[in-house]
Amino acid sequence: QKWADANIGTERLSFITETEAAYNALSILRHHAKERPPHADRQQIYVQKAQMFIEANLSLPLTVSEVAKAINLNPRYLYKLFVQYTGVGIKEYITEHKMQMAEDLLTETELSIKEIALHVGIKDANSFSKLFRLRAGISPTEYRKTRKA
Protein backbone atom coordinates (compact mmCIF):
# COMPACT_ATOMS: atom_id res chain seq x y z
CA GLN A 1 0.00 0.00 0.00
CA LYS A 2 2.85 2.36 0.84
CA TRP A 3 4.46 1.67 -2.51
CA ALA A 4 1.14 2.21 -4.28
CA ASP A 5 0.57 5.52 -2.48
CA ALA A 6 4.09 6.68 -3.31
CA ASN A 7 3.96 5.65 -6.97
CA ILE A 8 0.32 6.14 -7.85
CA GLY A 9 -0.58 8.85 -5.41
CA THR A 10 -3.57 9.15 -3.19
CA GLU A 11 -5.86 10.51 -5.89
CA ARG A 12 -9.27 9.04 -6.08
CA LEU A 13 -9.66 6.49 -8.89
CA SER A 14 -12.35 8.58 -10.53
CA PHE A 15 -9.59 10.97 -11.63
CA ILE A 16 -7.53 8.19 -13.24
CA THR A 17 -8.50 6.68 -16.56
CA GLU A 18 -9.15 2.95 -16.78
CA THR A 19 -5.97 2.50 -18.81
CA GLU A 20 -3.89 4.33 -16.22
CA ALA A 21 -5.48 2.29 -13.44
CA ALA A 22 -4.71 -0.98 -15.25
CA TYR A 23 -1.13 0.13 -15.92
CA ASN A 24 -0.65 1.13 -12.29
CA ALA A 25 -2.08 -2.18 -11.09
CA LEU A 26 0.33 -4.09 -13.35
CA SER A 27 3.21 -1.97 -12.04
CA ILE A 28 2.29 -2.91 -8.49
CA LEU A 29 2.13 -6.60 -9.40
CA ARG A 30 5.51 -6.44 -11.15
CA HIS A 31 7.03 -4.67 -8.16
CA HIS A 32 5.78 -7.31 -5.72
CA ALA A 33 6.86 -10.14 -8.00
CA LYS A 34 10.42 -8.79 -7.83
CA GLU A 35 10.19 -8.67 -4.03
CA ARG A 36 9.30 -12.36 -3.66
CA PRO A 37 11.77 -13.95 -1.32
CA PRO A 38 14.10 -16.62 -2.69
CA HIS A 39 13.10 -20.24 -2.21
CA ALA A 40 15.10 -20.69 1.00
CA ASP A 41 13.60 -17.54 2.50
CA ARG A 42 10.09 -18.76 1.75
CA GLN A 43 10.89 -22.03 3.48
CA GLN A 44 12.09 -20.16 6.53
CA ILE A 45 8.90 -18.08 6.48
CA TYR A 46 6.85 -21.30 6.63
CA VAL A 47 8.82 -22.39 9.68
CA GLN A 48 8.32 -19.00 11.32
CA LYS A 49 4.58 -19.16 10.63
CA ALA A 50 4.48 -22.63 12.18
CA GLN A 51 6.34 -21.37 15.26
CA MET A 52 3.95 -18.43 15.64
CA PHE A 53 0.94 -20.73 15.28
CA ILE A 54 2.33 -23.12 17.89
CA GLU A 55 3.12 -20.36 20.36
CA ALA A 56 -0.33 -18.81 19.91
CA ASN A 57 -2.04 -22.16 20.49
CA LEU A 58 -0.01 -23.80 23.28
CA SER A 59 -3.16 -24.41 25.30
CA LEU A 60 -4.46 -26.78 22.62
CA PRO A 61 -3.39 -30.39 22.07
CA LEU A 62 -1.42 -29.64 18.89
CA THR A 63 -0.32 -32.15 16.27
CA VAL A 64 2.00 -31.79 13.30
CA SER A 65 -1.00 -32.21 10.99
CA GLU A 66 -2.90 -29.38 12.67
CA VAL A 67 0.06 -27.03 12.44
CA ALA A 68 0.63 -27.94 8.78
CA LYS A 69 -3.05 -27.44 7.98
CA ALA A 70 -3.01 -24.02 9.67
CA ILE A 71 -0.24 -22.80 7.37
CA ASN A 72 -1.43 -24.75 4.34
CA LEU A 73 1.49 -27.18 3.95
CA ASN A 74 1.92 -30.92 3.71
CA PRO A 75 2.76 -32.27 7.21
CA ARG A 76 5.81 -34.23 6.02
CA TYR A 77 7.19 -31.24 4.13
CA LEU A 78 6.64 -28.96 7.12
CA TYR A 79 8.34 -31.48 9.42
CA LYS A 80 11.34 -31.63 7.07
CA LEU A 81 11.59 -27.83 6.88
CA PHE A 82 11.15 -27.48 10.63
CA VAL A 83 14.02 -29.84 11.40
CA GLN A 84 16.16 -28.19 8.72
CA TYR A 85 15.71 -24.68 10.14
CA THR A 86 15.38 -25.33 13.89
CA GLY A 87 17.31 -28.54 14.45
CA VAL A 88 14.37 -30.15 16.27
CA GLY A 89 11.15 -31.81 15.24
CA ILE A 90 7.80 -30.07 15.60
CA LYS A 91 6.65 -32.40 18.40
CA GLU A 92 9.79 -31.64 20.40
CA TYR A 93 9.34 -27.92 19.77
CA ILE A 94 5.72 -28.06 20.92
CA THR A 95 6.60 -30.08 24.02
CA GLU A 96 9.49 -27.77 24.93
CA HIS A 97 7.26 -24.69 24.73
CA LYS A 98 4.43 -26.35 26.63
CA MET A 99 6.81 -27.35 29.40
CA GLN A 100 8.28 -23.83 29.53
CA MET A 101 4.77 -22.47 29.89
CA ALA A 102 4.09 -25.05 32.62
CA GLU A 103 7.25 -23.99 34.49
CA ASP A 104 6.07 -20.38 34.36
CA LEU A 105 2.61 -21.35 35.62
CA LEU A 106 4.06 -23.47 38.41
CA THR A 107 6.26 -20.60 39.53
CA GLU A 108 3.88 -17.68 39.07
CA THR A 109 0.45 -19.11 39.97
CA GLU A 110 -1.27 -21.28 42.53
CA LEU A 111 -3.09 -23.31 39.88
CA SER A 112 -3.35 -27.03 40.55
CA ILE A 113 -1.29 -29.47 38.52
CA LYS A 114 -4.46 -30.57 36.74
CA GLU A 115 -5.32 -26.96 35.83
CA ILE A 116 -1.79 -26.34 34.56
CA ALA A 117 -1.98 -29.51 32.48
CA LEU A 118 -5.17 -28.21 30.89
CA HIS A 119 -3.58 -24.79 30.31
CA VAL A 120 -0.82 -26.41 28.29
CA GLY A 121 -3.18 -28.58 26.27
CA ILE A 122 -2.69 -31.89 28.07
CA LYS A 123 -5.98 -33.37 29.24
CA ASP A 124 -4.56 -35.90 31.68
CA ALA A 125 -2.66 -34.62 34.76
CA ASN A 126 -0.77 -37.93 35.08
CA SER A 127 0.50 -37.72 31.50
CA PHE A 128 1.48 -34.12 32.12
CA SER A 129 3.37 -35.04 35.29
CA LYS A 130 5.27 -37.85 33.53
CA LEU A 131 6.20 -35.58 30.65
CA PHE A 132 7.26 -32.81 33.01
CA ARG A 133 9.38 -35.22 35.07
CA LEU A 134 11.09 -36.52 31.91
CA ARG A 135 12.02 -32.99 30.90
CA ALA A 136 12.81 -31.36 34.25
CA GLY A 137 14.03 -34.37 36.21
CA ILE A 138 11.57 -33.65 39.04
CA SER A 139 7.81 -33.69 39.43
CA PRO A 140 5.75 -30.53 38.89
CA THR A 141 5.03 -30.40 42.64
CA GLU A 142 8.72 -30.64 43.53
CA TYR A 143 9.53 -28.02 40.88
CA ARG A 144 7.00 -25.64 42.42
CA LYS A 145 8.43 -26.19 45.91
CA THR A 146 12.00 -25.50 44.79
CA ARG A 147 10.98 -22.30 43.00
CA LYS A 148 8.84 -20.96 45.84
CA ALA A 149 11.50 -21.47 48.52
PDB file of C-alpha atoms in Angstrom:
ATOM      1  CA  GLN A   1       0.000   0.000   0.000  1.00  0.00           C
ATOM      2  CA  LYS A   2       2.853   2.361   0.845  1.00  0.00           C
ATOM      3  CA  TRP A   3       4.462   1.667  -2.510  1.00  0.00           C
ATOM      4  CA  ALA A   4       1.142   2.210  -4.277  1.00  0.00           C
ATOM      5  CA  ASP A   5       0.573   5.521  -2.476  1.00  0.00           C
ATOM      6  CA  ALA A   6       4.090   6.680  -3.306  1.00  0.00           C
ATOM      7  CA  ASN A   7       3.963   5.651  -6.966  1.00  0.00           C
ATOM      8  CA  ILE A   8       0.317   6.140  -7.848  1.00  0.00           C
ATOM      9  CA  GLY A   9      -0.582   8.851  -5.411  1.00  0.00           C
ATOM     10  CA  THR A  10      -3.574   9.148  -3.191  1.00  0.00           C
ATOM     11  CA  GLU A  11      -5.857  10.514  -5.890  1.00  0.00           C
ATOM     12  CA  ARG A  12      -9.274   9.040  -6.083  1.00  0.00           C
ATOM     13  CA  LEU A  13      -9.659   6.493  -8.887  1.00  0.00           C
ATOM     14  CA  SER A  14     -12.346   8.579 -10.531  1.00  0.00           C
ATOM     15  CA  PHE A  15      -9.594  10.971 -11.630  1.00  0.00           C
ATOM     16  CA  ILE A  16      -7.530   8.193 -13.236  1.00  0.00           C
ATOM     17  CA  THR A  17      -8.504   6.685 -16.555  1.00  0.00           C
ATOM     18  CA  GLU A  18      -9.151   2.953 -16.778  1.00  0.00           C
ATOM     19  CA  THR A  19      -5.974   2.497 -18.812  1.00  0.00           C
ATOM     20  CA  GLU A  20      -3.893   4.326 -16.219  1.00  0.00           C
ATOM     21  CA  ALA A  21      -5.481   2.289 -13.445  1.00  0.00           C
ATOM     22  CA  ALA A  22      -4.708  -0.977 -15.252  1.00  0.00           C
ATOM     23  CA  TYR A  23      -1.127   0.133 -15.924  1.00  0.00           C
ATOM     24  CA  ASN A  24      -0.647   1.132 -12.288  1.00  0.00           C
ATOM     25  CA  ALA A  25      -2.084  -2.179 -11.091  1.00  0.00           C
ATOM     26  CA  LEU A  26       0.329  -4.090 -13.346  1.00  0.00           C
ATOM     27  CA  SER A  27       3.207  -1.972 -12.041  1.00  0.00           C
ATOM     28  CA  ILE A  28       2.285  -2.907  -8.488  1.00  0.00           C
ATOM     29  CA  LEU A  29       2.131  -6.599  -9.400  1.00  0.00           C
ATOM     30  CA  ARG A  30       5.508  -6.445 -11.147  1.00  0.00           C
ATOM     31  CA  HIS A  31       7.028  -4.673  -8.164  1.00  0.00           C
ATOM     32  CA  HIS A  32       5.779  -7.314  -5.724  1.00  0.00           C
ATOM     33  CA  ALA A  33       6.862 -10.142  -8.004  1.00  0.00           C
ATOM     34  CA  LYS A  34      10.419  -8.789  -7.827  1.00  0.00           C
ATOM     35  CA  GLU A  35      10.190  -8.670  -4.031  1.00  0.00           C
ATOM     36  CA  ARG A  36       9.296 -12.358  -3.656  1.00  0.00           C
ATOM     37  CA  PRO A  37      11.766 -13.947  -1.315  1.00  0.00           C
ATOM     38  CA  PRO A  38      14.098 -16.618  -2.688  1.00  0.00           C
ATOM     39  CA  HIS A  39      13.101 -20.243  -2.213  1.00  0.00           C
ATOM     40  CA  ALA A  40      15.097 -20.692   1.004  1.00  0.00           C
ATOM     41  CA  ASP A  41      13.605 -17.541   2.503  1.00  0.00           C
ATOM     42  CA  ARG A  42      10.089 -18.760   1.750  1.00  0.00           C
ATOM     43  CA  GLN A  43      10.891 -22.027   3.477  1.00  0.00           C
ATOM     44  CA  GLN A  44      12.086 -20.160   6.533  1.00  0.00           C
ATOM     45  CA  ILE A  45       8.896 -18.080   6.480  1.00  0.00           C
ATOM     46  CA  TYR A  46       6.848 -21.302   6.625  1.00  0.00           C
ATOM     47  CA  VAL A  47       8.820 -22.389   9.680  1.00  0.00           C
ATOM     48  CA  GLN A  48       8.319 -18.996  11.324  1.00  0.00           C
ATOM     49  CA  LYS A  49       4.577 -19.163  10.629  1.00  0.00           C
ATOM     50  CA  ALA A  50       4.478 -22.629  12.184  1.00  0.00           C
ATOM     51  CA  GLN A  51       6.339 -21.374  15.256  1.00  0.00           C
ATOM     52  CA  MET A  52       3.955 -18.432  15.636  1.00  0.00           C
ATOM     53  CA  PHE A  53       0.939 -20.730  15.283  1.00  0.00           C
ATOM     54  CA  ILE A  54       2.335 -23.120  17.890  1.00  0.00           C
ATOM     55  CA  GLU A  55       3.118 -20.356  20.361  1.00  0.00           C
ATOM     56  CA  ALA A  56      -0.330 -18.811  19.909  1.00  0.00           C
ATOM     57  CA  ASN A  57      -2.038 -22.159  20.491  1.00  0.00           C
ATOM     58  CA  LEU A  58      -0.013 -23.796  23.279  1.00  0.00           C
ATOM     59  CA  SER A  59      -3.160 -24.407  25.298  1.00  0.00           C
ATOM     60  CA  LEU A  60      -4.457 -26.780  22.618  1.00  0.00           C
ATOM     61  CA  PRO A  61      -3.386 -30.393  22.074  1.00  0.00           C
ATOM     62  CA  LEU A  62      -1.416 -29.637  18.891  1.00  0.00           C
ATOM     63  CA  THR A  63      -0.319 -32.155  16.269  1.00  0.00           C
ATOM     64  CA  VAL A  64       2.005 -31.790  13.298  1.00  0.00           C
ATOM     65  CA  SER A  65      -0.997 -32.209  10.987  1.00  0.00           C
ATOM     66  CA  GLU A  66      -2.901 -29.377  12.670  1.00  0.00           C
ATOM     67  CA  VAL A  67       0.062 -27.027  12.438  1.00  0.00           C
ATOM     68  CA  ALA A  68       0.629 -27.941   8.781  1.00  0.00           C
ATOM     69  CA  LYS A  69      -3.047 -27.438   7.983  1.00  0.00           C
ATOM     70  CA  ALA A  70      -3.012 -24.021   9.665  1.00  0.00           C
ATOM     71  CA  ILE A  71      -0.239 -22.800   7.372  1.00  0.00           C
ATOM     72  CA  ASN A  72      -1.427 -24.747   4.338  1.00  0.00           C
ATOM     73  CA  LEU A  73       1.491 -27.176   3.950  1.00  0.00           C
ATOM     74  CA  ASN A  74       1.917 -30.921   3.707  1.00  0.00           C
ATOM     75  CA  PRO A  75       2.761 -32.273   7.209  1.00  0.00           C
ATOM     76  CA  ARG A  76       5.811 -34.234   6.019  1.00  0.00           C
ATOM     77  CA  TYR A  77       7.187 -31.244   4.133  1.00  0.00           C
ATOM     78  CA  LEU A  78       6.638 -28.964   7.123  1.00  0.00           C
ATOM     79  CA  TYR A  79       8.343 -31.477   9.420  1.00  0.00           C
ATOM     80  CA  LYS A  80      11.345 -31.632   7.068  1.00  0.00           C
ATOM     81  CA  LEU A  81      11.591 -27.829   6.878  1.00  0.00           C
ATOM     82  CA  PHE A  82      11.149 -27.479  10.626  1.00  0.00           C
ATOM     83  CA  VAL A  83      14.022 -29.843  11.395  1.00  0.00           C
ATOM     84  CA  GLN A  84      16.163 -28.191   8.715  1.00  0.00           C
ATOM     85  CA  TYR A  85      15.711 -24.677  10.139  1.00  0.00           C
ATOM     86  CA  THR A  86      15.385 -25.332  13.885  1.00  0.00           C
ATOM     87  CA  GLY A  87      17.315 -28.540  14.448  1.00  0.00           C
ATOM     88  CA  VAL A  88      14.374 -30.153  16.269  1.00  0.00           C
ATOM     89  CA  GLY A  89      11.147 -31.810  15.243  1.00  0.00           C
ATOM     90  CA  ILE A  90       7.799 -30.071  15.603  1.00  0.00           C
ATOM     91  CA  LYS A  91       6.651 -32.402  18.402  1.00  0.00           C
ATOM     92  CA  GLU A  92       9.786 -31.641  20.398  1.00  0.00           C
ATOM     93  CA  TYR A  93       9.344 -27.920  19.768  1.00  0.00           C
ATOM     94  CA  ILE A  94       5.722 -28.055  20.919  1.00  0.00           C
ATOM     95  CA  THR A  95       6.596 -30.076  24.020  1.00  0.00           C
ATOM     96  CA  GLU A  96       9.487 -27.766  24.932  1.00  0.00           C
ATOM     97  CA  HIS A  97       7.264 -24.688  24.728  1.00  0.00           C
ATOM     98  CA  LYS A  98       4.426 -26.351  26.629  1.00  0.00           C
ATOM     99  CA  MET A  99       6.813 -27.346  29.398  1.00  0.00           C
ATOM    100  CA  GLN A 100       8.281 -23.834  29.534  1.00  0.00           C
ATOM    101  CA  MET A 101       4.768 -22.471  29.892  1.00  0.00           C
ATOM    102  CA  ALA A 102       4.094 -25.053  32.615  1.00  0.00           C
ATOM    103  CA  GLU A 103       7.246 -23.987  34.485  1.00  0.00           C
ATOM    104  CA  ASP A 104       6.073 -20.385  34.364  1.00  0.00           C
ATOM    105  CA  LEU A 105       2.607 -21.346  35.622  1.00  0.00           C
ATOM    106  CA  LEU A 106       4.060 -23.469  38.412  1.00  0.00           C
ATOM    107  CA  THR A 107       6.256 -20.596  39.530  1.00  0.00           C
ATOM    108  CA  GLU A 108       3.875 -17.678  39.070  1.00  0.00           C
ATOM    109  CA  THR A 109       0.454 -19.109  39.965  1.00  0.00           C
ATOM    110  CA  GLU A 110      -1.267 -21.276  42.533  1.00  0.00           C
ATOM    111  CA  LEU A 111      -3.094 -23.315  39.876  1.00  0.00           C
ATOM    112  CA  SER A 112      -3.354 -27.032  40.552  1.00  0.00           C
ATOM    113  CA  ILE A 113      -1.285 -29.471  38.515  1.00  0.00           C
ATOM    114  CA  LYS A 114      -4.458 -30.569  36.735  1.00  0.00           C
ATOM    115  CA  GLU A 115      -5.322 -26.963  35.832  1.00  0.00           C
ATOM    116  CA  ILE A 116      -1.794 -26.341  34.562  1.00  0.00           C
ATOM    117  CA  ALA A 117      -1.981 -29.509  32.483  1.00  0.00           C
ATOM    118  CA  LEU A 118      -5.172 -28.209  30.892  1.00  0.00           C
ATOM    119  CA  HIS A 119      -3.581 -24.786  30.309  1.00  0.00           C
ATOM    120  CA  VAL A 120      -0.819 -26.407  28.293  1.00  0.00           C
ATOM    121  CA  GLY A 121      -3.183 -28.583  26.271  1.00  0.00           C
ATOM    122  CA  ILE A 122      -2.693 -31.887  28.072  1.00  0.00           C
ATOM    123  CA  LYS A 123      -5.981 -33.368  29.239  1.00  0.00           C
ATOM    124  CA  ASP A 124      -4.556 -35.905  31.684  1.00  0.00           C
ATOM    125  CA  ALA A 125      -2.655 -34.624  34.755  1.00  0.00           C
ATOM    126  CA  ASN A 126      -0.767 -37.928  35.077  1.00  0.00           C
ATOM    127  CA  SER A 127       0.500 -37.723  31.500  1.00  0.00           C
ATOM    128  CA  PHE A 128       1.482 -34.120  32.115  1.00  0.00           C
ATOM    129  CA  SER A 129       3.374 -35.042  35.287  1.00  0.00           C
ATOM    130  CA  LYS A 130       5.267 -37.849  33.533  1.00  0.00           C
ATOM    131  CA  LEU A 131       6.199 -35.580  30.649  1.00  0.00           C
ATOM    132  CA  PHE A 132       7.258 -32.810  33.010  1.00  0.00           C
ATOM    133  CA  ARG A 133       9.382 -35.221  35.067  1.00  0.00           C
ATOM    134  CA  LEU A 134      11.086 -36.516  31.911  1.00  0.00           C
ATOM    135  CA  ARG A 135      12.024 -32.988  30.898  1.00  0.00           C
ATOM    136  CA  ALA A 136      12.806 -31.358  34.253  1.00  0.00           C
ATOM    137  CA  GLY A 137      14.026 -34.368  36.211  1.00  0.00           C
ATOM    138  CA  ILE A 138      11.572 -33.651  39.037  1.00  0.00           C
ATOM    139  CA  SER A 139       7.805 -33.693  39.432  1.00  0.00           C
ATOM    140  CA  PRO A 140       5.752 -30.531  38.895  1.00  0.00           C
ATOM    141  CA  THR A 141       5.026 -30.402  42.642  1.00  0.00           C
ATOM    142  CA  GLU A 142       8.724 -30.644  43.528  1.00  0.00           C
ATOM    143  CA  TYR A 143       9.526 -28.023  40.884  1.00  0.00           C
ATOM    144  CA  ARG A 144       7.004 -25.641  42.424  1.00  0.00           C
ATOM    145  CA  LYS A 145       8.430 -26.192  45.910  1.00  0.00           C
ATOM    146  CA  THR A 146      12.002 -25.504  44.787  1.00  0.00           C
ATOM    147  CA  ARG A 147      10.983 -22.297  43.005  1.00  0.00           C
ATOM    148  CA  LYS A 148       8.840 -20.960  45.843  1.00  0.00           C
ATOM    149  CA  ALA A 149      11.496 -21.472  48.522  1.00  0.00           C
TER     150      ALA A 149
END
